[in-house]
């Protein structure tokens, strides 16, 4: 395992702060924990594709955001776990257009059952109705955040001269 440099730690800290601020701002408009959850900070979950050092920052930003969650500690654990798995998986994606897929898949797998359980309290008809609704809204919200906003980041950041030396050459194609 490679050591993190001061630049890597700084990049991770900045990403964590930006993730939190974007989600906090989105919460003002009921986007972060709303009926269709479009976390603006989730656009940053594609960054580990270009910058593996951003992985801890994305995870920390998600954890800090989930402190605000109306679902409490379970969202802090499960939501942050979904983001951590997705960030590691994103680092391993072979092509840029697949980088947004892990956050969408992990959030679709782990979060709708958690929210459905919190809303229904048992596995019954209300649970399954809530599960299906949450599954649809998570996929839509994550797709907007990751494929629309995240793809803009993936295409724009390599053009910024400051970031070019930090991006592995294989990721620039």
mmCIF file of C-alpha atoms in Angstrom:
data_model
loop_
_atom_site.group_PDB
_atom_site.id
_atom_site.type_symbol
_atom_site.label_atom_id
_atom_site.label_comp_id
_atom_site.label_asym_id
_atom_site.label_seq_id
_atom_site.Cartn_x
_atom_site.Cartn_y
_atom_site.Cartn_z
ATOM 1 C CA UNK A 1 0.000 0.000 0.000
ATOM 2 C CA UNK A 2 1.394 3.380 -0.939
ATOM 3 C CA UNK A 3 1.784 6.207 1.530
ATOM 4 C CA UNK A 4 -0.266 9.342 1.244
ATOM 5 C CA UNK A 5 1.662 12.521 0.551
ATOM 6 C CA UNK A 6 0.757 15.901 1.975
ATOM 7 C CA UNK A 7 -0.810 16.727 -1.406
ATOM 8 C CA UNK A 8 -2.936 13.554 -1.250
ATOM 9 C CA UNK A 9 -4.133 14.336 2.266
ATOM 10 C CA UNK A 10 -4.912 17.907 1.313
ATOM 11 C CA UNK A 11 -6.836 16.766 -1.759
ATOM 12 C CA UNK A 12 -8.832 14.290 0.341
ATOM 13 C CA UNK A 13 -9.624 16.969 2.948
ATOM 14 C CA UNK A 14 -10.735 19.455 0.299
ATOM 15 C CA UNK A 15 -12.966 16.828 -1.339
ATOM 16 C CA UNK A 16 -14.529 15.969 2.049
ATOM 17 C CA UNK A 17 -15.249 19.638 2.700
ATOM 18 C CA UNK A 18 -16.677 20.249 -0.773
ATOM 19 C CA UNK A 19 -18.833 17.096 -0.560
ATOM 20 C CA UNK A 20 -20.283 18.239 2.765
ATOM 21 C CA UNK A 21 -20.867 21.835 1.638
ATOM 22 C CA UNK A 22 -22.568 20.713 -1.595
ATOM 23 C CA UNK A 23 -24.831 18.334 0.314
ATOM 24 C CA UNK A 24 -25.569 20.916 3.006
ATOM 25 C CA UNK A 25 -26.468 23.419 0.290
ATOM 26 C CA UNK A 26 -28.629 20.792 -1.437
ATOM 27 C CA UNK A 27 -30.375 20.092 1.859
ATOM 28 C CA UNK A 28 -31.667 23.667 1.840
ATOM 29 C CA UNK A 29 -33.655 22.685 -1.272
ATOM 30 C CA UNK A 30 -34.599 19.202 0.065
ATOM 31 C CA UNK A 31 -32.307 17.506 -2.437
ATOM 32 C CA UNK A 32 -29.934 15.762 -0.030
ATOM 33 C CA UNK A 33 -32.536 13.801 1.939
ATOM 34 C CA UNK A 34 -35.621 14.581 -0.130
ATOM 35 C CA UNK A 35 -38.072 12.279 -1.895
ATOM 36 C CA UNK A 36 -35.739 12.058 -4.890
ATOM 37 C CA UNK A 37 -32.295 12.244 -3.327
ATOM 38 C CA UNK A 38 -29.995 14.177 -5.640
ATOM 39 C CA UNK A 39 -26.973 14.816 -3.468
ATOM 40 C CA UNK A 40 -24.861 17.361 -5.267
ATOM 41 C CA UNK A 41 -21.826 16.017 -3.429
ATOM 42 C CA UNK A 42 -22.367 12.589 -4.992
ATOM 43 C CA UNK A 43 -20.944 14.025 -8.209
ATOM 44 C CA UNK A 44 -17.586 13.804 -6.415
ATOM 45 C CA UNK A 45 -17.880 10.023 -6.070
ATOM 46 C CA UNK A 46 -16.412 9.676 -9.569
ATOM 47 C CA UNK A 47 -13.188 11.430 -8.515
ATOM 48 C CA UNK A 48 -11.422 8.243 -7.321
ATOM 49 C CA UNK A 49 -11.324 7.215 -10.976
ATOM 50 C CA UNK A 50 -8.922 10.078 -11.712
ATOM 51 C CA UNK A 51 -7.494 10.663 -8.239
ATOM 52 C CA UNK A 52 -7.374 7.588 -5.971
ATOM 53 C CA UNK A 53 -6.297 9.852 -3.091
ATOM 54 C CA UNK A 54 -9.790 11.383 -3.042
ATOM 55 C CA UNK A 55 -11.347 8.127 -1.795
ATOM 56 C CA UNK A 56 -11.028 8.924 1.933
ATOM 57 C CA UNK A 57 -12.300 12.435 1.283
ATOM 58 C CA UNK A 58 -15.434 11.205 -0.460
ATOM 59 C CA UNK A 59 -16.092 8.751 2.370
ATOM 60 C CA UNK A 60 -15.495 11.357 5.092
ATOM 61 C CA UNK A 61 -17.691 13.886 3.277
ATOM 62 C CA UNK A 62 -20.471 11.313 3.108
ATOM 63 C CA UNK A 63 -20.101 10.487 6.812
ATOM 64 C CA UNK A 64 -20.266 14.161 7.775
ATOM 65 C CA UNK A 65 -23.331 14.636 5.571
ATOM 66 C CA UNK A 66 -25.054 11.579 7.033
ATOM 67 C CA UNK A 67 -24.814 13.137 10.492
ATOM 68 C CA UNK A 68 -27.627 15.393 9.211
ATOM 69 C CA UNK A 69 -29.695 12.405 8.044
ATOM 70 C CA UNK A 70 -33.217 12.037 9.370
ATOM 71 C CA UNK A 71 -32.522 8.270 9.574
ATOM 72 C CA UNK A 72 -29.843 8.655 12.222
ATOM 73 C CA UNK A 73 -26.922 6.367 13.002
ATOM 74 C CA UNK A 74 -27.979 3.591 10.640
ATOM 75 C CA UNK A 75 -27.636 5.979 7.698
ATOM 76 C CA UNK A 76 -24.255 7.080 9.026
ATOM 77 C CA UNK A 77 -23.096 3.449 8.925
ATOM 78 C CA UNK A 78 -24.874 1.987 5.888
ATOM 79 C CA UNK A 79 -24.778 5.127 3.739
ATOM 80 C CA UNK A 80 -21.103 5.698 4.436
ATOM 81 C CA UNK A 81 -20.355 2.020 3.799
ATOM 82 C CA UNK A 82 -22.114 2.240 0.417
ATOM 83 C CA UNK A 83 -19.993 5.251 -0.499
ATOM 84 C CA UNK A 84 -16.762 3.597 0.692
ATOM 85 C CA UNK A 85 -17.383 0.456 -1.369
ATOM 86 C CA UNK A 86 -18.401 2.540 -4.376
ATOM 87 C CA UNK A 87 -15.283 4.734 -4.128
ATOM 88 C CA UNK A 88 -12.942 1.729 -4.055
ATOM 89 C CA UNK A 89 -14.851 0.121 -6.920
ATOM 90 C CA UNK A 90 -14.729 3.388 -8.899
ATOM 91 C CA UNK A 91 -10.923 3.414 -8.637
ATOM 92 C CA UNK A 92 -10.887 0.056 -10.406
ATOM 93 C CA UNK A 93 -13.157 0.994 -13.308
ATOM 94 C CA UNK A 94 -11.434 0.504 -16.682
ATOM 95 C CA UNK A 95 -13.132 3.397 -18.530
ATOM 96 C CA UNK A 96 -14.346 6.873 -17.552
ATOM 97 C CA UNK A 97 -17.943 6.210 -18.623
ATOM 98 C CA UNK A 98 -18.161 3.367 -16.087
ATOM 99 C CA UNK A 99 -16.876 5.467 -13.183
ATOM 100 C CA UNK A 100 -20.380 6.622 -12.210
ATOM 101 C CA UNK A 101 -21.778 3.096 -12.111
ATOM 102 C CA UNK A 102 -20.446 1.943 -8.682
ATOM 103 C CA UNK A 103 -22.096 4.736 -6.654
ATOM 104 C CA UNK A 104 -25.401 4.133 -8.417
ATOM 105 C CA UNK A 105 -25.276 0.361 -7.882
ATOM 106 C CA UNK A 106 -24.102 0.478 -4.255
ATOM 107 C CA UNK A 107 -26.661 3.097 -3.268
ATOM 108 C CA UNK A 108 -29.399 1.151 -5.054
ATOM 109 C CA UNK A 109 -28.440 -2.058 -3.233
ATOM 110 C CA UNK A 110 -27.845 -0.808 0.300
ATOM 111 C CA UNK A 111 -29.953 2.300 0.900
ATOM 112 C CA UNK A 112 -33.526 1.516 -0.280
ATOM 113 C CA UNK A 113 -33.957 -1.462 2.090
ATOM 114 C CA UNK A 114 -32.580 0.613 4.971
ATOM 115 C CA UNK A 115 -34.949 3.501 4.270
ATOM 116 C CA UNK A 116 -37.883 1.128 3.679
ATOM 117 C CA UNK A 117 -37.219 -0.561 7.030
ATOM 118 C CA UNK A 118 -37.025 2.823 8.751
ATOM 119 C CA UNK A 119 -40.325 3.853 7.160
ATOM 120 C CA UNK A 120 -42.291 0.573 7.534
ATOM 121 C CA UNK A 121 -40.682 -0.995 10.611
ATOM 122 C CA UNK A 122 -41.243 -4.541 9.364
ATOM 123 C CA UNK A 123 -41.146 -6.588 6.187
ATOM 124 C CA UNK A 124 -44.723 -6.201 5.007
ATOM 125 C CA UNK A 125 -46.621 -4.612 2.124
ATOM 126 C CA UNK A 126 -45.616 -1.113 3.217
ATOM 127 C CA UNK A 127 -41.956 -2.185 3.309
ATOM 128 C CA UNK A 128 -42.042 -3.466 -0.277
ATOM 129 C CA UNK A 129 -43.912 -0.408 -1.543
ATOM 130 C CA UNK A 130 -41.411 1.860 0.186
ATOM 131 C CA UNK A 131 -38.509 -0.269 -1.045
ATOM 132 C CA UNK A 132 -39.604 -0.037 -4.685
ATOM 133 C CA UNK A 133 -40.236 3.699 -4.435
ATOM 134 C CA UNK A 134 -36.861 4.319 -2.772
ATOM 135 C CA UNK A 135 -35.062 2.080 -5.262
ATOM 136 C CA UNK A 136 -36.445 4.099 -8.168
ATOM 137 C CA UNK A 137 -35.714 7.452 -6.568
ATOM 138 C CA UNK A 138 -32.166 6.466 -5.554
ATOM 139 C CA UNK A 139 -31.289 5.274 -9.037
ATOM 140 C CA UNK A 140 -32.691 8.443 -10.620
ATOM 141 C CA UNK A 141 -31.039 10.767 -8.088
ATOM 142 C CA UNK A 142 -27.671 9.004 -8.262
ATOM 143 C CA UNK A 143 -27.775 8.938 -12.062
ATOM 144 C CA UNK A 144 -28.339 12.691 -12.160
ATOM 145 C CA UNK A 145 -25.589 13.373 -9.620
ATOM 146 C CA UNK A 146 -23.024 10.877 -10.911
ATOM 147 C CA UNK A 147 -23.630 10.581 -14.643
ATOM 148 C CA UNK A 148 -24.627 14.164 -15.333
ATOM 149 C CA UNK A 149 -22.628 16.215 -12.816
ATOM 150 C CA UNK A 150 -19.888 13.628 -12.262
ATOM 151 C CA UNK A 151 -19.222 13.202 -15.965
ATOM 152 C CA UNK A 152 -18.763 16.948 -16.287
ATOM 153 C CA UNK A 153 -16.071 16.688 -13.591
ATOM 154 C CA UNK A 154 -14.407 13.696 -15.247
ATOM 155 C CA UNK A 155 -14.170 15.540 -18.528
ATOM 156 C CA UNK A 156 -13.247 18.985 -17.145
ATOM 157 C CA UNK A 157 -10.619 18.214 -14.493
ATOM 158 C CA UNK A 158 -8.049 16.655 -16.847
ATOM 159 C CA UNK A 159 -8.094 19.919 -18.814
ATOM 160 C CA UNK A 160 -7.077 21.939 -15.761
ATOM 161 C CA UNK A 161 -3.303 22.264 -15.877
ATOM 162 C CA UNK A 162 -2.931 22.044 -12.093
ATOM 163 C CA UNK A 163 -4.523 18.563 -11.964
ATOM 164 C CA UNK A 164 -2.798 17.048 -14.999
ATOM 165 C CA UNK A 165 0.352 15.858 -13.166
ATOM 166 C CA UNK A 166 -1.787 14.112 -10.534
ATOM 167 C CA UNK A 167 -3.803 12.044 -13.035
ATOM 168 C CA UNK A 168 -2.310 8.726 -14.133
ATOM 169 C CA UNK A 169 -1.625 8.756 -17.896
ATOM 170 C CA UNK A 170 -3.832 5.696 -18.433
ATOM 171 C CA UNK A 171 -6.849 7.644 -17.107
ATOM 172 C CA UNK A 172 -6.471 10.546 -19.536
ATOM 173 C CA UNK A 173 -7.626 8.572 -22.581
#
